[in-house]
mmCIF file of N, CA, C and O in Angstrom:
data_model
loop_
_atom_site.group_PDB
_atom_site.id
_atom_site.type_symbol
_atom_site.label_atom_id
_atom_site.label_comp_id
_atom_site.label_asym_id
_atom_site.label_seq_id
_atom_site.Cartn_x
_atom_site.Cartn_y
_atom_site.Cartn_z
ATOM 1 N N MET A 219 121.000 27.640 -113.228
ATOM 2 C CA MET A 219 119.738 28.262 -112.869
ATOM 3 C C MET A 219 119.699 29.710 -113.353
ATOM 4 O O MET A 219 118.665 30.196 -113.759
ATOM 5 N N LEU A 220 120.814 30.368 -113.307
ATOM 6 C CA LEU A 220 120.836 31.766 -113.704
ATOM 7 C C LEU A 220 120.479 31.930 -115.176
ATOM 8 O O LEU A 220 119.766 32.862 -115.549
ATOM 9 N N GLY A 221 120.946 30.998 -116.021
ATOM 10 C CA GLY A 221 120.624 31.060 -117.437
ATOM 11 C C GLY A 221 119.127 30.954 -117.681
ATOM 12 O O GLY A 221 118.553 31.694 -118.493
ATOM 13 N N TRP A 222 118.477 30.022 -116.967
ATOM 14 C CA TRP A 222 117.035 29.848 -117.115
ATOM 15 C C TRP A 222 116.288 31.075 -116.616
ATOM 16 O O TRP A 222 115.278 31.473 -117.189
ATOM 17 N N LEU A 223 116.789 31.688 -115.590
ATOM 18 C CA LEU A 223 116.153 32.883 -115.056
ATOM 19 C C LEU A 223 116.242 34.038 -116.061
ATOM 20 O O LEU A 223 115.280 34.795 -116.227
ATOM 21 N N VAL A 224 117.363 34.148 -116.748
ATOM 22 C CA VAL A 224 117.509 35.182 -117.781
ATOM 23 C C VAL A 224 116.521 34.928 -118.915
ATOM 24 O O VAL A 224 115.859 35.854 -119.400
ATOM 25 N N VAL A 225 116.405 33.673 -119.340
ATOM 26 C CA VAL A 225 115.451 33.324 -120.402
ATOM 27 C C VAL A 225 114.032 33.671 -119.963
ATOM 28 O O VAL A 225 113.256 34.261 -120.725
ATOM 29 N N ALA A 226 113.684 33.305 -118.739
ATOM 30 C CA ALA A 226 112.346 33.617 -118.225
ATOM 31 C C ALA A 226 112.120 35.125 -118.203
ATOM 32 O O ALA A 226 111.043 35.609 -118.577
ATOM 33 N N HIS A 227 113.134 35.880 -117.766
ATOM 34 C CA HIS A 227 112.984 37.340 -117.711
ATOM 35 C C HIS A 227 112.797 37.930 -119.112
ATOM 36 O O HIS A 227 111.950 38.813 -119.314
ATOM 37 N N VAL A 228 113.565 37.445 -120.072
ATOM 38 C CA VAL A 228 113.432 37.962 -121.439
ATOM 39 C C VAL A 228 112.024 37.677 -121.967
ATOM 40 O O VAL A 228 111.391 38.554 -122.570
ATOM 41 N N MET A 229 111.518 36.481 -121.713
ATOM 42 C CA MET A 229 110.167 36.143 -122.169
ATOM 43 C C MET A 229 109.126 37.025 -121.485
ATOM 44 O O MET A 229 108.183 37.509 -122.126
ATOM 45 N N LEU A 230 109.298 37.223 -120.183
ATOM 46 C CA LEU A 230 108.364 38.092 -119.460
ATOM 47 C C LEU A 230 108.460 39.539 -119.942
ATOM 48 O O LEU A 230 107.460 40.239 -120.040
ATOM 49 N N ARG A 231 109.674 39.975 -120.255
ATOM 50 C CA ARG A 231 109.883 41.356 -120.706
ATOM 51 C C ARG A 231 109.226 41.600 -122.050
ATOM 52 O O ARG A 231 108.774 42.711 -122.351
ATOM 53 N N LEU A 232 109.144 40.567 -122.881
ATOM 54 C CA LEU A 232 108.472 40.719 -124.163
ATOM 55 C C LEU A 232 106.972 40.927 -124.004
ATOM 56 O O LEU A 232 106.328 41.504 -124.876
ATOM 57 N N MET A 233 106.439 40.459 -122.878
ATOM 58 C CA MET A 233 104.995 40.552 -122.660
ATOM 59 C C MET A 233 104.591 41.667 -121.702
ATOM 60 O O MET A 233 103.443 42.109 -121.724
ATOM 61 N N LEU A 234 105.520 42.110 -120.859
ATOM 62 C CA LEU A 234 105.168 43.049 -119.788
ATOM 63 C C LEU A 234 106.088 44.256 -119.786
ATOM 64 O O LEU A 234 107.234 44.173 -120.234
ATOM 65 N N PRO A 235 105.631 45.369 -119.197
ATOM 66 C CA PRO A 235 106.536 46.500 -118.997
ATOM 67 C C PRO A 235 107.633 46.118 -117.996
ATOM 68 O O PRO A 235 107.470 45.181 -117.198
ATOM 69 N N LEU A 236 108.748 46.836 -118.039
ATOM 70 C CA LEU A 236 109.916 46.476 -117.232
ATOM 71 C C LEU A 236 109.613 46.281 -115.743
ATOM 72 O O LEU A 236 110.021 45.262 -115.172
ATOM 73 N N PRO A 237 108.901 47.191 -115.069
ATOM 74 C CA PRO A 237 108.655 46.968 -113.633
ATOM 75 C C PRO A 237 107.894 45.664 -113.355
ATOM 76 O O PRO A 237 108.225 44.938 -112.420
ATOM 77 N N LEU A 238 106.896 45.376 -114.171
ATOM 78 C CA LEU A 238 106.145 44.132 -113.982
ATOM 79 C C LEU A 238 106.988 42.910 -114.334
ATOM 80 O O LEU A 238 106.901 41.871 -113.671
ATOM 81 N N ALA A 239 107.799 43.014 -115.365
ATOM 82 C CA ALA A 239 108.668 41.898 -115.751
ATOM 83 C C ALA A 239 109.680 41.597 -114.651
ATOM 84 O O ALA A 239 109.951 40.428 -114.352
ATOM 85 N N LEU A 240 110.234 42.642 -114.037
ATOM 86 C CA LEU A 240 111.173 42.425 -112.930
ATOM 87 C C LEU A 240 110.473 41.783 -111.736
ATOM 88 O O LEU A 240 111.018 40.868 -111.103
ATOM 89 N N SER A 241 109.279 42.254 -111.426
ATOM 90 C CA SER A 241 108.513 41.674 -110.320
ATOM 91 C C SER A 241 108.181 40.210 -110.593
ATOM 92 O O SER A 241 108.311 39.351 -109.719
ATOM 93 N N ALA A 242 107.750 39.915 -111.810
ATOM 94 C CA ALA A 242 107.412 38.538 -112.174
ATOM 95 C C ALA A 242 108.644 37.647 -112.154
ATOM 96 O O ALA A 242 108.585 36.490 -111.726
ATOM 97 N N THR A 243 109.795 38.166 -112.588
ATOM 98 C CA THR A 243 111.034 37.399 -112.563
ATOM 99 C C THR A 243 111.434 37.094 -111.123
ATOM 100 O O THR A 243 111.834 35.973 -110.800
ATOM 101 N N PHE A 244 111.318 38.084 -110.260
ATOM 102 C CA PHE A 244 111.634 37.874 -108.846
ATOM 103 C C PHE A 244 110.694 36.829 -108.235
ATOM 104 O O PHE A 244 111.139 35.934 -107.505
ATOM 105 N N ALA A 245 109.409 36.927 -108.529
ATOM 106 C CA ALA A 245 108.440 35.956 -107.997
ATOM 107 C C ALA A 245 108.740 34.552 -108.517
ATOM 108 O O ALA A 245 108.664 33.574 -107.767
ATOM 109 N N TYR A 246 109.088 34.443 -109.784
ATOM 110 C CA TYR A 246 109.442 33.151 -110.383
ATOM 111 C C TYR A 246 110.672 32.560 -109.689
ATOM 112 O O TYR A 246 110.704 31.371 -109.356
ATOM 113 N N ALA A 247 111.683 33.389 -109.459
ATOM 114 C CA ALA A 247 112.903 32.927 -108.787
ATOM 115 C C ALA A 247 112.597 32.518 -107.344
ATOM 116 O O ALA A 247 113.093 31.488 -106.867
ATOM 117 N N ALA A 248 111.788 33.308 -106.650
ATOM 118 C CA ALA A 248 111.436 32.979 -105.259
ATOM 119 C C ALA A 248 110.667 31.665 -105.187
ATOM 120 O O ALA A 248 110.918 30.831 -104.309
ATOM 121 N N ALA A 249 109.729 31.450 -106.109
ATOM 122 C CA ALA A 249 108.971 30.195 -106.127
ATOM 123 C C ALA A 249 109.888 29.010 -106.408
ATOM 124 O O ALA A 249 109.749 27.945 -105.808
ATOM 125 N N GLY A 250 110.848 29.198 -107.313
ATOM 126 C CA GLY A 250 111.799 28.135 -107.611
ATOM 127 C C GLY A 250 112.677 27.797 -106.416
ATOM 128 O O GLY A 250 112.922 26.624 -106.125
ATOM 129 N N LEU A 251 113.149 28.810 -105.716
ATOM 130 C CA LEU A 251 113.967 28.571 -104.521
ATOM 131 C C LEU A 251 113.156 27.890 -103.424
ATOM 132 O O LEU A 251 113.653 27.004 -102.724
ATOM 133 N N TRP A 252 111.907 28.317 -103.253
ATOM 134 C CA TRP A 252 111.028 27.696 -102.253
ATOM 135 C C TRP A 252 110.822 26.222 -102.572
ATOM 136 O O TRP A 252 110.913 25.361 -101.704
ATOM 137 N N TYR A 253 110.562 25.919 -103.847
ATOM 138 C CA TYR A 253 110.380 24.530 -104.266
ATOM 139 C C TYR A 253 111.638 23.716 -103.978
ATOM 140 O O TYR A 253 111.563 22.611 -103.425
ATOM 141 N N GLU A 254 112.790 24.221 -104.341
ATOM 142 C CA GLU A 254 114.036 23.478 -104.133
ATOM 143 C C GLU A 254 114.305 23.261 -102.645
ATOM 144 O O GLU A 254 114.759 22.189 -102.237
ATOM 145 N N TYR A 255 114.034 24.280 -101.826
ATOM 146 C CA TYR A 255 114.226 24.135 -100.385
ATOM 147 C C TYR A 255 113.290 23.067 -99.821
ATOM 148 O O TYR A 255 113.719 22.197 -99.059
ATOM 149 N N LEU A 256 112.007 23.110 -100.188
ATOM 150 C CA LEU A 256 111.057 22.097 -99.722
ATOM 151 C C LEU A 256 111.493 20.702 -100.150
ATOM 152 O O LEU A 256 111.467 19.757 -99.360
ATOM 153 N N HIS A 257 111.898 20.573 -101.394
ATOM 154 C CA HIS A 257 112.302 19.273 -101.921
ATOM 155 C C HIS A 257 113.514 18.757 -101.173
ATOM 156 O O HIS A 257 113.595 17.572 -100.837
ATOM 157 N N PHE A 258 114.471 19.628 -100.893
ATOM 158 C CA PHE A 258 115.656 19.220 -100.142
ATOM 159 C C PHE A 258 115.298 18.791 -98.721
ATOM 160 O O PHE A 258 115.713 17.728 -98.258
ATOM 161 N N ILE A 259 114.518 19.593 -98.027
ATOM 162 C CA ILE A 259 114.254 19.344 -96.611
ATOM 163 C C ILE A 259 113.437 18.074 -96.390
ATOM 164 O O ILE A 259 113.645 17.371 -95.414
ATOM 165 N N VAL A 260 112.538 17.730 -97.309
ATOM 166 C CA VAL A 260 111.752 16.513 -97.097
ATOM 167 C C VAL A 260 112.546 15.251 -97.421
ATOM 168 O O VAL A 260 112.159 14.164 -97.019
ATOM 169 N N HIS A 261 113.670 15.404 -98.116
ATOM 170 C CA HIS A 261 114.521 14.247 -98.390
ATOM 171 C C HIS A 261 115.603 14.063 -97.333
ATOM 172 O O HIS A 261 116.453 13.188 -97.463
ATOM 173 N N THR A 262 115.594 14.877 -96.298
ATOM 174 C CA THR A 262 116.551 14.719 -95.209
ATOM 175 C C THR A 262 115.912 13.897 -94.095
ATOM 176 O O THR A 262 114.737 13.540 -94.161
ATOM 177 N N ARG A 263 116.671 13.618 -93.074
ATOM 178 C CA ARG A 263 116.154 12.837 -91.946
ATOM 179 C C ARG A 263 115.603 13.721 -90.831
ATOM 180 O O ARG A 263 115.449 13.277 -89.704
ATOM 181 N N VAL A 264 115.305 14.929 -91.147
ATOM 182 C CA VAL A 264 114.728 15.843 -90.166
ATOM 183 C C VAL A 264 113.365 15.313 -89.756
ATOM 184 O O VAL A 264 112.569 14.900 -90.590
ATOM 185 N N ARG A 265 113.104 15.304 -88.463
ATOM 186 C CA ARG A 265 111.794 14.883 -87.970
ATOM 187 C C ARG A 265 110.945 16.126 -87.749
ATOM 188 O O ARG A 265 111.380 17.079 -87.128
ATOM 189 N N PHE A 266 109.736 16.068 -88.259
ATOM 190 C CA PHE A 266 108.834 17.204 -88.159
ATOM 191 C C PHE A 266 107.761 16.934 -87.115
ATOM 192 O O PHE A 266 107.440 15.790 -86.824
ATOM 193 N N ARG A 267 107.207 17.987 -86.569
ATOM 194 C CA ARG A 267 106.099 17.838 -85.626
ATOM 195 C C ARG A 267 104.914 17.209 -86.344
ATOM 196 O O ARG A 267 104.629 17.537 -87.495
ATOM 197 N N PRO A 268 104.190 16.329 -85.652
ATOM 198 C CA PRO A 268 102.992 15.742 -86.269
ATOM 199 C C PRO A 268 102.000 16.835 -86.675
ATOM 200 O O PRO A 268 101.820 17.821 -85.968
ATOM 201 N N ASN A 269 101.386 16.648 -87.818
ATOM 202 C CA ASN A 269 100.388 17.562 -88.370
ATOM 203 C C ASN A 269 100.923 18.945 -88.722
ATOM 204 O O ASN A 269 100.148 19.875 -88.919
ATOM 205 N N SER A 270 102.240 19.100 -88.780
ATOM 206 C CA SER A 270 102.800 20.384 -89.191
ATOM 207 C C SER A 270 102.806 20.473 -90.715
ATOM 208 O O SER A 270 102.643 19.482 -91.426
ATOM 209 N N TYR A 271 103.000 21.675 -91.216
ATOM 210 C CA TYR A 271 103.087 21.892 -92.662
ATOM 211 C C TYR A 271 104.170 21.004 -93.273
ATOM 212 O O TYR A 271 103.963 20.361 -94.294
ATOM 213 N N TRP A 272 105.330 20.948 -92.630
ATOM 214 C CA TRP A 272 106.469 20.185 -93.155
ATOM 215 C C TRP A 272 106.170 18.695 -93.185
ATOM 216 O O TRP A 272 106.530 18.002 -94.139
ATOM 217 N N GLU A 273 105.519 18.218 -92.153
ATOM 218 C CA GLU A 273 105.194 16.785 -92.095
ATOM 219 C C GLU A 273 104.196 16.435 -93.198
ATOM 220 O O GLU A 273 104.303 15.386 -93.836
ATOM 221 N N LYS A 274 103.254 17.318 -93.446
ATOM 222 C CA LYS A 274 102.280 17.079 -94.518
ATOM 223 C C LYS A 274 102.959 17.086 -95.887
ATOM 224 O O LYS A 274 102.637 16.262 -96.749
ATOM 225 N N MET A 275 103.910 18.004 -96.089
ATOM 226 C CA MET A 275 104.643 18.048 -97.354
ATOM 227 C C MET A 275 105.458 16.760 -97.547
ATOM 228 O O MET A 275 105.493 16.193 -98.630
ATOM 229 N N LYS A 276 106.099 16.301 -96.468
ATOM 230 C CA LYS A 276 106.906 15.088 -96.561
ATOM 231 C C LYS A 276 106.029 13.872 -96.863
ATOM 232 O O LYS A 276 106.370 13.033 -97.705
ATOM 233 N N SER A 277 104.892 13.784 -96.217
ATOM 234 C CA SER A 277 103.976 12.678 -96.458
ATOM 235 C C SER A 277 103.477 12.690 -97.903
ATOM 236 O O SER A 277 103.454 11.657 -98.578
ATOM 237 N N HIS A 278 103.100 13.864 -98.371
ATOM 238 C CA HIS A 278 102.600 14.009 -99.740
ATOM 239 C C HIS A 278 103.673 13.597 -100.747
ATOM 240 O O HIS A 278 103.419 12.841 -101.683
ATOM 241 N N HIS A 279 104.886 14.068 -100.541
ATOM 242 C CA HIS A 279 105.971 13.774 -101.474
ATOM 243 C C HIS A 279 106.409 12.310 -101.378
ATOM 244 O O HIS A 279 106.747 11.696 -102.385
ATOM 245 N N SER A 280 106.380 11.769 -100.175
ATOM 246 C CA SER A 280 106.744 10.352 -100.002
ATOM 247 C C SER A 280 105.776 9.449 -100.751
ATOM 248 O O SER A 280 106.183 8.442 -101.324
ATOM 249 N N ARG A 281 104.498 9.797 -100.746
ATOM 250 C CA ARG A 281 103.528 9.009 -101.509
ATOM 251 C C ARG A 281 103.889 9.003 -102.988
ATOM 252 O O ARG A 281 103.769 7.982 -103.659
ATOM 253 N N HIS A 282 104.340 10.137 -103.490
ATOM 254 C CA HIS A 282 104.727 10.218 -104.899
ATOM 255 C C HIS A 282 105.867 9.240 -105.198
ATOM 256 O O HIS A 282 105.852 8.548 -106.207
ATOM 257 N N HIS A 283 106.843 9.162 -104.301
ATOM 258 C CA HIS A 283 107.992 8.282 -104.532
ATOM 259 C C HIS A 283 107.701 6.820 -104.223
ATOM 260 O O HIS A 283 108.182 5.933 -104.920
ATOM 261 N N LEU A 284 106.944 6.558 -103.167
ATOM 262 C CA LEU A 284 106.827 5.192 -102.658
ATOM 263 C C LEU A 284 105.544 4.465 -103.041
ATOM 264 O O LEU A 284 105.519 3.240 -103.033
ATOM 265 N N VAL A 285 104.484 5.183 -103.353
ATOM 266 C CA VAL A 285 103.215 4.524 -103.663
ATOM 267 C C VAL A 285 102.994 4.467 -105.173
ATOM 268 O O VAL A 285 102.801 3.399 -105.738
ATOM 269 N N ASN A 286 103.015 5.634 -105.816
ATOM 270 C CA ASN A 286 102.770 5.663 -107.257
ATOM 271 C C ASN A 286 103.318 6.971 -107.808
ATOM 272 O O ASN A 286 102.834 8.047 -107.472
ATOM 273 N N GLU A 287 104.299 6.882 -108.674
ATOM 274 C CA GLU A 287 104.945 8.094 -109.193
ATOM 275 C C GLU A 287 104.071 8.882 -110.168
ATOM 276 O O GLU A 287 104.439 9.968 -110.587
ATOM 277 N N ASN A 288 102.917 8.335 -110.531
ATOM 278 C CA ASN A 288 102.004 9.044 -111.427
ATOM 279 C C ASN A 288 101.024 9.944 -110.676
ATOM 280 O O ASN A 288 100.221 10.626 -111.311
ATOM 281 N N TYR A 289 101.070 9.921 -109.358
ATOM 282 C CA TYR A 289 100.180 10.723 -108.531
ATOM 283 C C TYR A 289 100.981 11.588 -107.577
ATOM 284 O O TYR A 289 102.169 11.387 -107.387
ATOM 285 N N TRP A 290 100.322 12.532 -106.951
ATOM 286 C CA TRP A 290 100.911 13.437 -105.961
ATOM 287 C C TRP A 290 102.089 14.201 -106.562
ATOM 288 O O TRP A 290 103.177 14.255 -106.013
ATOM 289 N N LEU A 291 101.834 14.851 -107.698
ATOM 290 C CA LEU A 291 102.887 15.574 -108.413
ATOM 291 C C LEU A 291 103.059 17.007 -107.923
ATOM 292 O O LEU A 291 104.131 17.581 -108.057
ATOM 293 N N GLY A 292 102.016 17.595 -107.363
ATOM 294 C CA GLY A 292 102.071 18.991 -106.917
ATOM 295 C C GLY A 292 102.737 19.098 -105.574
ATOM 296 O O GLY A 292 102.081 19.281 -104.556
ATOM 297 N N PHE A 293 104.042 19.016 -105.571
ATOM 298 C CA PHE A 293 104.779 18.898 -104.324
ATOM 299 C C PHE A 293 104.672 20.124 -103.429
ATOM 300 O O PHE A 293 104.306 20.029 -102.265
ATOM 301 N N SER A 294 104.985 21.285 -103.945
ATOM 302 C CA SER A 294 104.987 22.458 -103.075
ATOM 303 C C SER A 294 103.590 23.030 -102.833
ATOM 304 O O SER A 294 103.387 23.760 -101.879
ATOM 305 N N LEU A 295 102.627 22.680 -103.675
ATOM 306 C CA LEU A 295 101.232 23.064 -103.487
ATOM 307 C C LEU A 295 100.352 21.839 -103.736
ATOM 308 O O LEU A 295 99.855 21.638 -104.840
ATOM 309 N N PRO A 296 100.146 21.008 -102.720
ATOM 310 C CA PRO A 296 99.371 19.777 -102.913
ATOM 311 C C PRO A 296 97.963 19.996 -103.449
ATOM 312 O O PRO A 296 97.406 19.106 -104.071
ATOM 313 N N VAL A 297 97.393 21.176 -103.250
ATOM 314 C CA VAL A 297 96.044 21.427 -103.746
ATOM 315 C C VAL A 297 95.994 21.315 -105.277
ATOM 316 O O VAL A 297 94.954 21.007 -105.846
ATOM 317 N N ILE A 298 97.121 21.526 -105.935
ATOM 318 C CA ILE A 298 97.173 21.397 -107.392
ATOM 319 C C ILE A 298 96.820 19.974 -107.811
ATOM 320 O O ILE A 298 96.177 19.761 -108.833
ATOM 321 N N ASP A 299 97.214 18.984 -107.006
ATOM 322 C CA ASP A 299 96.870 17.595 -107.316
ATOM 323 C C ASP A 299 95.365 17.375 -107.303
ATOM 324 O O ASP A 299 94.840 16.611 -108.105
ATOM 325 N N THR A 300 94.676 18.032 -106.402
ATOM 326 C CA THR A 300 93.223 17.916 -106.362
ATOM 327 C C THR A 300 92.625 18.536 -107.615
ATOM 328 O O THR A 300 91.735 17.960 -108.239
ATOM 329 N N TRP A 301 93.125 19.689 -108.011
ATOM 330 C CA TRP A 301 92.624 20.374 -109.204
ATOM 331 C C TRP A 301 92.890 19.574 -110.468
ATOM 332 O O TRP A 301 92.065 19.546 -111.372
ATOM 333 N N MET A 302 94.066 18.924 -110.531
ATOM 334 C CA MET A 302 94.475 18.230 -111.754
ATOM 335 C C MET A 302 94.089 16.747 -111.765
ATOM 336 O O MET A 302 94.354 16.043 -112.732
ATOM 337 N N GLY A 303 93.503 16.258 -110.677
ATOM 338 C CA GLY A 303 93.069 14.869 -110.621
ATOM 339 C C GLY A 303 94.181 13.878 -110.348
ATOM 340 O O GLY A 303 94.063 12.699 -110.664
ATOM 341 N N THR A 304 95.287 14.331 -109.760
ATOM 342 C CA THR A 304 96.385 13.421 -109.444
ATOM 343 C C THR A 304 96.525 13.197 -107.938
ATOM 344 O O THR A 304 97.587 12.833 -107.452
ATOM 345 N N ASN A 305 95.440 13.402 -107.205
ATOM 346 C CA ASN A 305 95.440 13.170 -105.765
ATOM 347 C C ASN A 305 94.308 12.190 -105.433
ATOM 348 O O ASN A 305 93.261 12.579 -104.945
ATOM 349 N N PRO A 306 94.529 10.891 -105.701
ATOM 350 C CA PRO A 306 93.457 9.930 -105.431
ATOM 351 C C PRO A 306 93.198 9.828 -103.934
ATOM 352 O O PRO A 306 94.081 10.028 -103.125
ATOM 353 N N HIS A 307 91.976 9.517 -103.598
ATOM 354 C CA HIS A 307 91.644 9.340 -102.183
ATOM 355 C C HIS A 307 92.342 8.089 -101.688
ATOM 356 O O HIS A 307 92.273 7.036 -102.305
ATOM 357 N N HIS A 308 93.012 8.254 -100.571
ATOM 358 C CA HIS A 308 93.750 7.148 -99.976
ATOM 359 C C HIS A 308 93.216 6.917 -98.572
ATOM 360 O O HIS A 308 93.097 7.867 -97.809
ATOM 361 N N PRO A 309 92.911 5.686 -98.197
ATOM 362 C CA PRO A 309 92.445 5.442 -96.833
ATOM 363 C C PRO A 309 93.501 5.849 -95.816
ATOM 364 O O PRO A 309 94.688 5.759 -96.074
ATOM 365 N N LYS A 310 93.050 6.310 -94.662
ATOM 366 C CA LYS A 310 93.984 6.721 -93.604
ATOM 367 C C LYS A 310 94.943 5.606 -93.233
ATOM 368 O O LYS A 310 96.076 5.848 -92.896
ATOM 369 N N SER A 311 94.505 4.381 -93.311
ATOM 370 C CA SER A 311 95.368 3.269 -92.895
ATOM 371 C C SER A 311 96.585 3.126 -93.795
ATOM 372 O O SER A 311 97.621 2.649 -93.361
ATOM 373 N N ASN A 312 96.509 3.567 -95.048
ATOM 374 C CA ASN A 312 97.646 3.464 -95.951
ATOM 375 C C ASN A 312 98.646 4.604 -95.770
ATOM 376 O O ASN A 312 99.787 4.475 -96.152
ATOM 377 N N GLU A 313 98.216 5.738 -95.227
ATOM 378 C CA GLU A 313 99.124 6.864 -95.093
ATOM 379 C C GLU A 313 100.304 6.546 -94.185
ATOM 380 O O GLU A 313 101.405 6.962 -94.437
ATOM 381 N N GLY A 314 100.080 5.783 -93.146
ATOM 382 C CA GLY A 314 101.173 5.440 -92.246
ATOM 383 C C GLY A 314 102.219 4.555 -92.897
ATOM 384 O O GLY A 314 103.372 4.564 -92.516
ATOM 385 N N ASN A 315 101.828 3.775 -93.903
ATOM 386 C CA ASN A 315 102.772 2.896 -94.573
ATOM 387 C C ASN A 315 103.629 3.603 -95.602
ATOM 388 O O ASN A 315 104.589 3.054 -96.110
ATOM 389 N N VAL A 316 103.294 4.832 -95.923
ATOM 390 C CA VAL A 316 104.006 5.558 -96.966
ATOM 391 C C VAL A 316 105.346 6.078 -96.465
ATOM 392 O O VAL A 316 106.326 6.035 -97.156
ATOM 393 N N GLU A 317 105.381 6.557 -95.251
ATOM 394 C CA GLU A 317 106.573 7.238 -94.775
ATOM 395 C C GLU A 317 107.685 6.303 -94.435
ATOM 396 O O GLU A 317 107.783 5.297 -94.061
#
């Protein structure tokens, strides 16, 4: 991961002044860590409160694995699926079968 972060920083540095490049590199690293943490936690057997952020993330990601791997790709930001057209409308009755 560190190698990729250096590459990202060099690319950002070519486009931005040093303070902005450092800020963008930090934001990129933080987003990557957040994504990895979310991905890890939803694949564990942790039980989440109903209707919590974590439960919604797990449901969204489970649909990607169990229903159709071509949909629900925006794992850490599900709204991206709506923007990109990969969040088909699913009846409420099917959501319970996903988990």
